[in-house]
JSON list of C-alpha atoms in Angstrom, two decimals:
[
{"chain": "X", "resi": 18, "resn": "ASP", "atom": "CA", "xyz": [12.32, 2.25, 12.58]},
{"chain": "X", "resi": 19, "resn": "THR", "atom": "CA", "xyz": [10.04, 1.37, 9.68]},
{"chain": "X", "resi": 20, "resn": "GLU", "atom": "CA", "xyz": [11.29, 3.88, 7.12]},
{"chain": "X", "resi": 21, "resn": "VAL", "atom": "CA", "xyz": [11.38, 3.45, 3.39]},
{"chain": "X", "resi": 22, "resn": "THR", "atom": "CA", "xyz": [12.91, 6.39, 1.53]},
{"chain": "X", "resi": 23, "resn": "GLN", "atom": "CA", "xyz": [12.34, 7.35, -2.11]},
{"chain": "X", "resi": 24, "resn": "THR", "atom": "CA", "xyz": [14.07, 9.83, -4.40]},
{"chain": "X", "resi": 25, "resn": "PRO", "atom": "CA", "xyz": [13.29, 12.08, -6.07]},
{"chain": "X", "resi": 26, "resn": "LYS", "atom": "CA", "xyz": [10.10, 13.37, -4.49]},
{"chain": "X", "resi": 27, "resn": "HIS", "atom": "CA", "xyz": [8.97, 14.93, -7.76]},
{"chain": "X", "resi": 28, "resn": "LEU", "atom": "CA", "xyz": [10.06, 14.23, -11.34]},
{"chain": "X", "resi": 29, "resn": "VAL", "atom": "CA", "xyz": [9.04, 15.82, -14.62]},
{"chain": "X", "resi": 30, "resn": "MET", "atom": "CA", "xyz": [10.27, 14.11, -17.77]},
{"chain": "X", "resi": 31, "resn": "GLY", "atom": "CA", "xyz": [9.68, 14.23, -21.48]},
{"chain": "X", "resi": 32, "resn": "MET", "atom": "CA", "xyz": [8.60, 11.23, -23.48]},
{"chain": "X", "resi": 33, "resn": "THR", "atom": "CA", "xyz": [12.10, 10.72, -24.89]},
{"chain": "X", "resi": 34, "resn": "ASN", "atom": "CA", "xyz": [13.95, 10.99, -21.58]},
{"chain": "X", "resi": 35, "resn": "LYS", "atom": "CA", "xyz": [15.53, 8.26, -19.49]},
{"chain": "X", "resi": 36, "resn": "LYS", "atom": "CA", "xyz": [15.27, 8.62, -15.73]},
{"chain": "X", "resi": 37, "resn": "SER", "atom": "CA", "xyz": [15.41, 6.41, -12.64]},
{"chain": "X", "resi": 38, "resn": "LEU", "atom": "CA", "xyz": [13.50, 6.26, -9.39]},
{"chain": "X", "resi": 39, "resn": "LYS", "atom": "CA", "xyz": [15.29, 5.06, -6.28]},
{"chain": "X", "resi": 40, "resn": "CYS", "atom": "CA", "xyz": [14.07, 3.34, -3.14]},
{"chain": "X", "resi": 41, "resn": "GLU", "atom": "CA", "xyz": [16.02, 2.39, -0.03]},
{"chain": "X", "resi": 42, "resn": "GLN", "atom": "CA", "xyz": [15.28, 0.59, 3.22]},
{"chain": "X", "resi": 43, "resn": "HIS", "atom": "CA", "xyz": [17.56, -0.35, 6.09]},
{"chain": "X", "resi": 44, "resn": "MET", "atom": "CA", "xyz": [15.21, -2.62, 8.01]},
{"chain": "X", "resi": 45, "resn": "GLY", "atom": "CA", "xyz": [16.74, -5.85, 6.72]},
{"chain": "X", "resi": 46, "resn": "HIS", "atom": "CA", "xyz": [13.60, -6.56, 4.71]},
{"chain": "X", "resi": 47, "resn": "ARG", "atom": "CA", "xyz": [14.02, -9.17, 1.97]},
{"chain": "X", "resi": 48, "resn": "ALA", "atom": "CA", "xyz": [10.99, -8.31, -0.16]},
{"chain": "X", "resi": 49, "resn": "MET", "atom": "CA", "xyz": [10.55, -5.04, -2.05]},
{"chain": "X", "resi": 50, "resn": "TYR", "atom": "CA", "xyz": [7.73, -3.79, -4.25]},
{"chain": "X", "resi": 51, "resn": "TRP", "atom": "CA", "xyz": [6.90, -1.13, -6.84]},
{"chain": "X", "resi": 52, "resn": "TYR", "atom": "CA", "xyz": [3.37, 0.25, -7.09]},
{"chain": "X", "resi": 53, "resn": "LYS", "atom": "CA", "xyz": [1.72, 2.82, -9.34]},
{"chain": "X", "resi": 54, "resn": "GLN", "atom": "CA", "xyz": [-1.05, 4.95, -7.87]},
{"chain": "X", "resi": 55, "resn": "LYS", "atom": "CA", "xyz": [-3.38, 7.20, -9.82]},
{"chain": "X", "resi": 56, "resn": "ALA", "atom": "CA", "xyz": [-5.32, 9.97, -8.10]},
{"chain": "X", "resi": 57, "resn": "LYS", "atom": "CA", "xyz": [-8.15, 8.78, -5.85]},
{"chain": "X", "resi": 58, "resn": "LYS", "atom": "CA", "xyz": [-7.36, 5.11, -6.58]},
{"chain": "X", "resi": 59, "resn": "PRO", "atom": "CA", "xyz": [-5.68, 2.35, -4.59]},
{"chain": "X", "resi": 60, "resn": "PRO", "atom": "CA", "xyz": [-2.09, 1.39, -5.48]},
{"chain": "X", "resi": 61, "resn": "GLU", "atom": "CA", "xyz": [-1.59, -1.07, -8.34]},
{"chain": "X", "resi": 62, "resn": "LEU", "atom": "CA", "xyz": [1.19, -3.62, -7.97]},
{"chain": "X", "resi": 63, "resn": "MET", "atom": "CA", "xyz": [3.89, -3.51, -10.68]},
{"chain": "X", "resi": 64, "resn": "PHE", "atom": "CA", "xyz": [6.85, -5.64, -9.50]},
{"chain": "X", "resi": 65, "resn": "VAL", "atom": "CA", "xyz": [7.89, -7.77, -6.53]},
{"chain": "X", "resi": 66, "resn": "TYR", "atom": "CA", "xyz": [11.46, -8.65, -5.60]},
{"chain": "X", "resi": 67, "resn": "SER", "atom": "CA", "xyz": [12.25, -11.39, -3.14]},
{"chain": "X", "resi": 68, "resn": "TYR", "atom": "CA", "xyz": [15.83, -11.89, -1.95]},
{"chain": "X", "resi": 69, "resn": "GLU", "atom": "CA", "xyz": [17.00, -9.60, -4.78]},
{"chain": "X", "resi": 70, "resn": "LYS", "atom": "CA", "xyz": [15.32, -11.68, -7.48]},
{"chain": "X", "resi": 71, "resn": "LEU", "atom": "CA", "xyz": [12.30, -10.61, -9.50]},
{"chain": "X", "resi": 72, "resn": "SER", "atom": "CA", "xyz": [9.37, -12.63, -8.19]},
{"chain": "X", "resi": 73, "resn": "ILE", "atom": "CA", "xyz": [6.34, -11.02, -9.80]},
{"chain": "X", "resi": 74, "resn": "ASN", "atom": "CA", "xyz": [5.93, -8.81, -12.87]},
{"chain": "X", "resi": 75, "resn": "GLU", "atom": "CA", "xyz": [2.32, -7.75, -13.27]},
{"chain": "X", "resi": 76, "resn": "SER", "atom": "CA", "xyz": [2.57, -7.53, -17.08]},
{"chain": "X", "resi": 77, "resn": "VAL", "atom": "CA", "xyz": [4.13, -4.08, -16.87]},
{"chain": "X", "resi": 78, "resn": "PRO", "atom": "CA", "xyz": [5.20, -2.47, -20.19]},
{"chain": "X", "resi": 79, "resn": "SER", "atom": "CA", "xyz": [8.92, -2.78, -20.95]},
{"chain": "X", "resi": 80, "resn": "ARG", "atom": "CA", "xyz": [9.36, 1.00, -20.75]},
{"chain": "X", "resi": 81, "resn": "PHE", "atom": "CA", "xyz": [9.48, 0.33, -16.97]},
{"chain": "X", "resi": 82, "resn": "SER", "atom": "CA", "xyz": [12.56, -1.67, -15.96]},
{"chain": "X", "resi": 83, "resn": "PRO", "atom": "CA", "xyz": [13.13, -2.64, -12.33]},
{"chain": "X", "resi": 84, "resn": "GLU", "atom": "CA", "xyz": [16.50, -3.39, -10.77]},
{"chain": "X", "resi": 85, "resn": "CYS", "atom": "CA", "xyz": [17.51, -4.60, -7.33]},
{"chain": "X", "resi": 86, "resn": "PRO", "atom": "CA", "xyz": [21.28, -3.93, -6.91]},
{"chain": "X", "resi": 87, "resn": "ASN", "atom": "CA", "xyz": [21.33, -5.21, -3.32]},
{"chain": "X", "resi": 88, "resn": "SER", "atom": "CA", "xyz": [19.01, -6.11, -0.49]},
{"chain": "X", "resi": 89, "resn": "SER", "atom": "CA", "xyz": [18.54, -2.46, 0.55]},
{"chain": "X", "resi": 90, "resn": "LEU", "atom": "CA", "xyz": [18.04, -0.78, -2.81]},
{"chain": "X", "resi": 91, "resn": "LEU", "atom": "CA", "xyz": [15.40, -0.91, -5.49]},
{"chain": "X", "resi": 92, "resn": "ASN", "atom": "CA", "xyz": [15.44, 1.11, -8.70]},
{"chain": "X", "resi": 93, "resn": "LEU", "atom": "CA", "xyz": [12.86, 1.70, -11.38]},
{"chain": "X", "resi": 94, "resn": "HIS", "atom": "CA", "xyz": [14.32, 2.76, -14.74]},
{"chain": "X", "resi": 95, "resn": "LEU", "atom": "CA", "xyz": [12.02, 4.76, -16.98]},
{"chain": "X", "resi": 96, "resn": "HIS", "atom": "CA", "xyz": [12.36, 5.19, -20.75]},
{"chain": "X", "resi": 97, "resn": "ALA", "atom": "CA", "xyz": [10.04, 6.46, -23.46]},
{"chain": "X", "resi": 98, "resn": "LEU", "atom": "CA", "xyz": [7.13, 6.95, -21.10]},
{"chain": "X", "resi": 99, "resn": "GLN", "atom": "CA", "xyz": [3.68, 8.13, -22.13]},
{"chain": "X", "resi": 100, "resn": "PRO", "atom": "CA", "xyz": [1.64, 10.93, -20.54]},
{"chain": "X", "resi": 101, "resn": "GLU", "atom": "CA", "xyz": [-0.73, 8.31, -19.08]},
{"chain": "X", "resi": 102, "resn": "ASP", "atom": "CA", "xyz": [2.20, 7.00, -17.02]},
{"chain": "X", "resi": 103, "resn": "SER", "atom": "CA", "xyz": [2.01, 10.15, -14.91]},
{"chain": "X", "resi": 104, "resn": "ALA", "atom": "CA", "xyz": [1.21, 8.97, -11.38]},
{"chain": "X", "resi": 105, "resn": "LEU", "atom": "CA", "xyz": [2.56, 8.53, -7.85]},
{"chain": "X", "resi": 106, "resn": "TYR", "atom": "CA", "xyz": [5.08, 5.68, -7.78]},
{"chain": "X", "resi": 107, "resn": "LEU", "atom": "CA", "xyz": [5.33, 3.97, -4.43]},
{"chain": "X", "resi": 108, "resn": "CYS", "atom": "CA", "xyz": [7.98, 1.64, -3.15]},
{"chain": "X", "resi": 109, "resn": "ALA", "atom": "CA", "xyz": [7.26, -0.77, -0.30]},
{"chain": "X", "resi": 110, "resn": "SER", "atom": "CA", "xyz": [9.17, -3.40, 1.63]},
{"chain": "X", "resi": 111, "resn": "SER", "atom": "CA", "xyz": [8.33, -6.26, 3.95]},
{"chain": "X", "resi": 112, "resn": "GLN", "atom": "CA", "xyz": [10.37, -8.60, 6.14]},
{"chain": "X", "resi": 113, "resn": "ASP", "atom": "CA", "xyz": [9.44, -11.39, 3.77]},
{"chain": "X", "resi": 114, "resn": "LEU", "atom": "CA", "xyz": [6.70, -11.83, 1.19]},
{"chain": "X", "resi": 115, "resn": "VAL", "atom": "CA", "xyz": [3.20, -10.84, 2.20]},
{"chain": "X", "resi": 116, "resn": "ASP", "atom": "CA", "xyz": [1.83, -14.29, 1.45]},
{"chain": "X", "resi": 117, "resn": "ARG", "atom": "CA", "xyz": [4.13, -15.54, 4.20]},
{"chain": "X", "resi": 118, "resn": "GLY", "atom": "CA", "xyz": [2.24, -13.32, 6.63]},
{"chain": "X", "resi": 119, "resn": "TYR", "atom": "CA", "xyz": [4.27, -10.12, 6.67]},
{"chain": "X", "resi": 120, "resn": "GLU", "atom": "CA", "xyz": [2.96, -6.57, 6.37]},
{"chain": "X", "resi": 121, "resn": "GLN", "atom": "CA", "xyz": [4.28, -4.01, 3.91]},
{"chain": "X", "resi": 122, "resn": "TYR", "atom": "CA", "xyz": [5.75, -0.62, 4.72]},
{"chain": "X", "resi": 123, "resn": "PHE", "atom": "CA", "xyz": [5.49, 2.11, 2.09]},
{"chain": "X", "resi": 124, "resn": "GLY", "atom": "CA", "xyz": [7.72, 4.98, 1.15]},
{"chain": "X", "resi": 125, "resn": "PRO", "atom": "CA", "xyz": [6.46, 8.54, 0.54]},
{"chain": "X", "resi": 126, "resn": "GLY", "atom": "CA", "xyz": [6.41, 8.08, -3.23]},
{"chain": "X", "resi": 127, "resn": "THR", "atom": "CA", "xyz": [7.73, 9.87, -6.30]},
{"chain": "X", "resi": 128, "resn": "ARG", "atom": "CA", "xyz": [5.23, 12.11, -8.08]},
{"chain": "X", "resi": 129, "resn": "LEU", "atom": "CA", "xyz": [5.99, 11.58, -11.79]},
{"chain": "X", "resi": 130, "resn": "THR", "atom": "CA", "xyz": [4.74, 13.86, -14.56]},
{"chain": "X", "resi": 131, "resn": "VAL", "atom": "CA", "xyz": [5.36, 12.90, -18.20]},
{"chain": "X", "resi": 132, "resn": "THR", "atom": "CA", "xyz": [5.09, 15.79, -20.65]},
{"chain": "T", "resi": 18, "resn": "GLY", "atom": "CA", "xyz": [-10.45, -14.32, -6.44]},
{"chain": "T", "resi": 19, "resn": "ASN", "atom": "CA", "xyz": [-9.90, -12.05, -3.48]},
{"chain": "T", "resi": 20, "resn": "SER", "atom": "CA", "xyz": [-11.73, -8.77, -3.10]},
{"chain": "T", "resi": 21, "resn": "VAL", "atom": "CA", "xyz": [-12.18, -6.00, -0.55]},
{"chain": "T", "resi": 22, "resn": "THR", "atom": "CA", "xyz": [-15.27, -3.81, -0.45]},
{"chain": "T", "resi": 23, "resn": "GLN", "atom": "CA", "xyz": [-15.29, -0.50, 1.36]},
{"chain": "T", "resi": 24, "resn": "MET", "atom": "CA", "xyz": [-18.27, 1.72, 2.03]},
{"chain": "T", "resi": 25, "resn": "GLU", "atom": "CA", "xyz": [-18.80, 4.56, -0.42]},
{"chain": "T", "resi": 26, "resn": "GLY", "atom": "CA", "xyz": [-17.39, 7.94, 0.46]},
{"chain": "T", "resi": 27, "resn": "PRO", "atom": "CA", "xyz": [-16.45, 10.63, 1.05]},
{"chain": "T", "resi": 28, "resn": "VAL", "atom": "CA", "xyz": [-17.21, 10.91, 4.76]},
{"chain": "T", "resi": 29, "resn": "THR", "atom": "CA", "xyz": [-17.34, 14.26, 6.53]},
{"chain": "T", "resi": 30, "resn": "LEU", "atom": "CA", "xyz": [-17.48, 14.44, 10.32]},
{"chain": "T", "resi": 31, "resn": "SER", "atom": "CA", "xyz": [-17.20, 17.07, 13.01]},
{"chain": "T", "resi": 32, "resn": "GLU", "atom": "CA", "xyz": [-14.28, 16.92, 15.42]},
{"chain": "T", "resi": 33, "resn": "GLU", "atom": "CA", "xyz": [-14.85, 14.50, 18.33]},
{"chain": "T", "resi": 34, "resn": "ALA", "atom": "CA", "xyz": [-17.49, 12.53, 16.40]},
{"chain": "T", "resi": 35, "resn": "PHE", "atom": "CA", "xyz": [-17.49, 8.72, 16.35]},
{"chain": "T", "resi": 36, "resn": "LEU", "atom": "CA", "xyz": [-16.07, 7.12, 13.21]},
{"chain": "T", "resi": 37, "resn": "THR", "atom": "CA", "xyz": [-16.95, 3.81, 11.57]},
{"chain": "T", "resi": 38, "resn": "ILE", "atom": "CA", "xyz": [-15.62, 2.84, 8.15]},
{"chain": "T", "resi": 39, "resn": "ASN", "atom": "CA", "xyz": [-17.00, -0.46, 6.88]},
{"chain": "T", "resi": 40, "resn": "CYS", "atom": "CA", "xyz": [-14.84, -3.06, 5.16]},
{"chain": "T", "resi": 41, "resn": "THR", "atom": "CA", "xyz": [-15.86, -6.53, 4.04]},
{"chain": "T", "resi": 42, "resn": "TYR", "atom": "CA", "xyz": [-13.75, -9.06, 2.19]},
{"chain": "T", "resi": 43, "resn": "THR", "atom": "CA", "xyz": [-13.89, -12.18, 0.07]},
{"chain": "T", "resi": 44, "resn": "ALA", "atom": "CA", "xyz": [-11.01, -14.64, 0.26]},
{"chain": "T", "resi": 45, "resn": "THR", "atom": "CA", "xyz": [-10.60, -18.34, -0.34]},
{"chain": "T", "resi": 46, "resn": "GLY", "atom": "CA", "xyz": [-8.16, -18.98, 2.49]},
{"chain": "T", "resi": 47, "resn": "TYR", "atom": "CA", "xyz": [-7.19, -17.30, 5.73]},
{"chain": "T", "resi": 48, "resn": "PRO", "atom": "CA", "xyz": [-6.18, -13.74, 4.98]},
{"chain": "T", "resi": 49, "resn": "SER", "atom": "CA", "xyz": [-4.33, -11.20, 7.04]},
{"chain": "T", "resi": 50, "resn": "LEU", "atom": "CA", "xyz": [-6.22, -7.89, 7.16]},
{"chain": "T", "resi": 51, "resn": "PHE", "atom": "CA", "xyz": [-4.85, -4.35, 7.22]},
{"chain": "T", "resi": 52, "resn": "TRP", "atom": "CA", "xyz": [-5.91, -0.73, 7.38]},
{"chain": "T", "resi": 53, "resn": "TYR", "atom": "CA", "xyz": [-3.61, 1.77, 5.67]},
{"chain": "T", "resi": 54, "resn": "VAL", "atom": "CA", "xyz": [-3.93, 5.56, 5.84]},
{"chain": "T", "resi": 55, "resn": "GLN", "atom": "CA", "xyz": [-2.70, 8.03, 3.23]},
{"chain": "T", "resi": 56, "resn": "TYR", "atom": "CA", "xyz": [-2.37, 11.68, 4.22]},
{"chain": "T", "resi": 57, "resn": "PRO", "atom": "CA", "xyz": [-2.42, 14.28, 1.42]},
{"chain": "T", "resi": 58, "resn": "GLY", "atom": "CA", "xyz": [0.76, 14.20, -0.66]},
{"chain": "T", "resi": 59, "resn": "GLU", "atom": "CA", "xyz": [2.20, 11.20, 1.18]},
{"chain": "T", "resi": 60, "resn": "GLY", "atom": "CA", "xyz": [2.62, 7.44, 0.83]},
{"chain": "T", "resi": 61, "resn": "LEU", "atom": "CA", "xyz": [0.59, 4.82, 2.65]},
{"chain": "T", "resi": 62, "resn": "GLN", "atom": "CA", "xyz": [1.13, 4.22, 6.35]},
{"chain": "T", "resi": 63, "resn": "LEU", "atom": "CA", "xyz": [0.19, 0.96, 8.03]},
{"chain": "T", "resi": 64, "resn": "LEU", "atom": "CA", "xyz": [-2.43, 1.91, 10.62]},
{"chain": "T", "resi": 65, "resn": "LEU", "atom": "CA", "xyz": [-3.24, -1.49, 12.10]},
{"chain": "T", "resi": 66, "resn": "LYS", "atom": "CA", "xyz": [-3.45, -5.17, 11.25]},
{"chain": "T", "resi": 67, "resn": "ALA", "atom": "CA", "xyz": [-5.00, -8.46, 12.33]},
{"chain": "T", "resi": 68, "resn": "THR", "atom": "CA", "xyz": [-3.79, -11.88, 11.28]},
{"chain": "T", "resi": 69, "resn": "LYS", "atom": "CA", "xyz": [-6.47, -14.26, 12.53]},
{"chain": "T", "resi": 70, "resn": "ALA", "atom": "CA", "xyz": [-10.14, -14.42, 13.44]},
{"chain": "T", "resi": 71, "resn": "ASP", "atom": "CA", "xyz": [-11.19, -12.38, 16.51]},
{"chain": "T", "resi": 72, "resn": "ASP", "atom": "CA", "xyz": [-7.86, -10.51, 16.58]},
{"chain": "T", "resi": 73, "resn": "LYS", "atom": "CA", "xyz": [-8.25, -6.80, 17.32]},
{"chain": "T", "resi": 74, "resn": "GLY", "atom": "CA", "xyz": [-5.76, -4.39, 15.77]},
{"chain": "T", "resi": 75, "resn": "SER", "atom": "CA", "xyz": [-5.36, -0.98, 17.37]},
{"chain": "T", "resi": 76, "resn": "ASN", "atom": "CA", "xyz": [-3.22, 2.12, 16.91]},
{"chain": "T", "resi": 77, "resn": "LYS", "atom": "CA", "xyz": [-3.57, 5.87, 17.56]},
{"chain": "T", "resi": 78, "resn": "GLY", "atom": "CA", "xyz": [-7.10, 5.40, 18.93]},
{"chain": "T", "resi": 79, "resn": "PHE", "atom": "CA", "xyz": [-8.26, 3.42, 15.90]},
{"chain": "T", "resi": 80, "resn": "GLU", "atom": "CA", "xyz": [-9.49, -0.17, 16.27]},
{"chain": "T", "resi": 81, "resn": "ALA", "atom": "CA", "xyz": [-10.66, -2.96, 13.97]},
{"chain": "T", "resi": 82, "resn": "THR", "atom": "CA", "xyz": [-11.67, -6.54, 14.78]},
{"chain": "T", "resi": 83, "resn": "TYR", "atom": "CA", "xyz": [-11.23, -9.47, 12.37]},
{"chain": "T", "resi": 84, "resn": "ARG", "atom": "CA", "xyz": [-14.71, -11.01, 12.11]},
{"chain": "T", "resi": 85, "resn": "LYS", "atom": "CA", "xyz": [-14.58, -14.25, 10.15]},
{"chain": "T", "resi": 86, "resn": "GLU", "atom": "CA", "xyz": [-18.30, -14.98, 10.53]},
{"chain": "T", "resi": 87, "resn": "THR", "atom": "CA", "xyz": [-19.24, -11.70, 8.83]},
{"chain": "T", "resi": 88, "resn": "THR", "atom": "CA", "xyz": [-16.03, -11.43, 6.74]},
{"chain": "T", "resi": 89, "resn": "SER", "atom": "CA", "xyz": [-15.57, -7.89, 8.00]},
{"chain": "T", "resi": 90, "resn": "PHE", "atom": "CA", "xyz": [-12.84, -5.64, 9.38]},
{"chain": "T", "resi": 91, "resn": "HIS", "atom": "CA", "xyz": [-14.58, -2.35, 10.19]},
{"chain": "T", "resi": 92, "resn": "LEU", "atom": "CA", "xyz": [-12.44, 0.58, 11.34]},
{"chain": "T", "resi": 93, "resn": "GLU", "atom": "CA", "xyz": [-13.61, 2.60, 14.37]},
{"chain": "T", "resi": 94, "resn": "LYS", "atom": "CA", "xyz": [-12.43, 5.56, 16.39]},
{"chain": "T", "resi": 95, "resn": "GLY", "atom": "CA", "xyz": [-14.25, 7.04, 19.32]},
{"chain": "T", "resi": 96, "resn": "SER", "atom": "CA", "xyz": [-13.35, 10.69, 18.77]},
{"chain": "T", "resi": 97, "resn": "VAL", "atom": "CA", "xyz": [-11.88, 11.92, 15.49]},
{"chain": "T", "resi": 98, "resn": "GLN", "atom": "CA", "xyz": [-9.56, 14.89, 15.14]},
{"chain": "T", "resi": 99, "resn": "VAL", "atom": "CA", "xyz": [-8.94, 17.25, 12.23]},
{"chain": "T", "resi": 100, "resn": "SER", "atom": "CA", "xyz": [-5.54, 15.58, 11.83]},
{"chain": "T", "resi": 101, "resn": "ASP", "atom": "CA", "xyz": [-7.31, 12.28, 10.98]},
{"chain": "T", "resi": 102, "resn": "SER", "atom": "CA", "xyz": [-8.42, 13.74, 7.64]},
{"chain": "T", "resi": 103, "resn": "ALA", "atom": "CA", "xyz": [-6.96, 11.36, 5.05]},
{"chain": "T", "resi": 104, "resn": "VAL", "atom": "CA", "xyz": [-7.77, 8.48, 2.70]},
{"chain": "T", "resi": 105, "resn": "TYR", "atom": "CA", "xyz": [-8.23, 5.09, 4.38]},
{"chain": "T", "resi": 106, "resn": "PHE", "atom": "CA", "xyz": [-7.62, 1.80, 2.57]},
{"chain": "T", "resi": 107, "resn": "CYS", "atom": "CA", "xyz": [-8.66, -1.62, 3.77]},
{"chain": "T", "resi": 108, "resn": "ALA", "atom": "CA", "xyz": [-6.47, -4.43, 2.41]},
{"chain": "T", "resi": 109, "resn": "LEU", "atom": "CA", "xyz": [-5.88, -8.15, 2.68]},
{"chain": "T", "resi": 110, "resn": "SER", "atom": "CA", "xyz": [-3.15, -10.63, 1.87]},
{"chain": "T", "resi": 111, "resn": "GLU", "atom": "CA", "xyz": [-3.68, -14.36, 1.70]},
{"chain": "T", "resi": 112, "resn": "VAL", "atom": "CA", "xyz": [-1.08, -16.45, 3.46]},
{"chain": "T", "resi": 113, "resn": "PHE", "atom": "CA", "xyz": [0.13, -19.27, 1.21]},
{"chain": "T", "resi": 114, "resn": "TYR", "atom": "CA", "xyz": [3.74, -19.48, 2.39]},
{"chain": "T", "resi": 115, "resn": "THR", "atom": "CA", "xyz": [4.86, -20.08, -1.20]},
{"chain": "T", "resi": 116, "resn": "GLY", "atom": "CA", "xyz": [5.82, -16.59, -2.31]},
{"chain": "T", "resi": 117, "resn": "ALA", "atom": "CA", "xyz": [4.03, -17.13, -5.60]},
{"chain": "T", "resi": 118, "resn": "ASN", "atom": "CA", "xyz": [1.04, -14.93, -4.88]},
{"chain": "T", "resi": 119, "resn": "SER", "atom": "CA", "xyz": [2.50, -12.19, -2.75]},
{"chain": "T", "resi": 120, "resn": "LYS", "atom": "CA", "xyz": [0.01, -9.40, -3.30]},
{"chain": "T", "resi": 121, "resn": "LEU", "atom": "CA", "xyz": [-2.05, -7.01, -1.25]},
{"chain": "T", "resi": 122, "resn": "THR", "atom": "CA", "xyz": [-5.65, -6.65, -2.40]},
{"chain": "T", "resi": 123, "resn": "PHE", "atom": "CA", "xyz": [-6.89, -3.13, -1.67]},
{"chain": "T", "resi": 124, "resn": "GLY", "atom": "CA", "xyz": [-10.34, -1.69, -1.32]},
{"chain": "T", "resi": 125, "resn": "LYS", "atom": "CA", "xyz": [-11.15, 1.47, -3.30]},
{"chain": "T", "resi": 126, "resn": "GLY", "atom": "CA", "xyz": [-10.35, 3.73, -0.35]},
{"chain": "T", "resi": 127, "resn": "ILE", "atom": "CA", "xyz": [-12.49, 6.28, 1.39]},
{"chain": "T", "resi": 128, "resn": "THR", "atom": "CA", "xyz": [-11.75, 9.94, 2.00]},
{"chain": "T", "resi": 129, "resn": "LEU", "atom": "CA", "xyz": [-12.40, 11.20, 5.52]},
{"chain": "T", "resi": 130, "resn": "SER", "atom": "CA", "xyz": [-12.67, 14.91, 6.18]},
{"chain": "T", "resi": 131, "resn": "VAL", "atom": "CA", "xyz": [-12.94, 16.14, 9.77]},
{"chain": "T", "resi": 132, "resn": "ARG", "atom": "CA", "xyz": [-14.06, 19.72, 10.29]},
{"chain": "T", "resi": 133, "resn": "PRO", "atom": "CA", "xyz": [-13.25, 21.73, 13.42]}
]
């Protein structure tokens, strides 16, 4: 089973709201990733967690705050977002980091709309 | 730096036609190569992969061979179906074993439409 689950599937939020995206995998993977994908574009890496520690932050604005409570869960906390943050947010996991030769598995994504 | 170049799209084919989607890459080391597929409204699915030169990845009738001499990883399928309509991304990751550069580099993606 190579399933990564994400909730919610759709989210509409105002610019003053606080919300969270959730990601879960039960494959025993030790690396987890957040991506942002705009329409008709490839995914853009935001954050990488390795063994529950933040490994890479691709200079993401502080209104996005990642959290890894345990090895199976990854959250993305959202606060004071802008309309241009509207996108598909994808979570992915891999057995270990991709630069150690492991492939990533993606979740179905959360479609976020900021009004 | 690393880069992945995919042929320009979109591509429209009739059912049972032969498919080739070109992908070439630039990398300083020895990358692993991947094809991902994204169906409408969904996340990315790993379609196939190859980790060293001359490896052939295959899945669901799709194939791609890692060609180091031409730095290419072209995707082929002998007979496409309507259900293959999706966006296809070629990607690479360089293997450093350090964990410090753990990123996938994606091509721009190409939309395939298969008509009955």
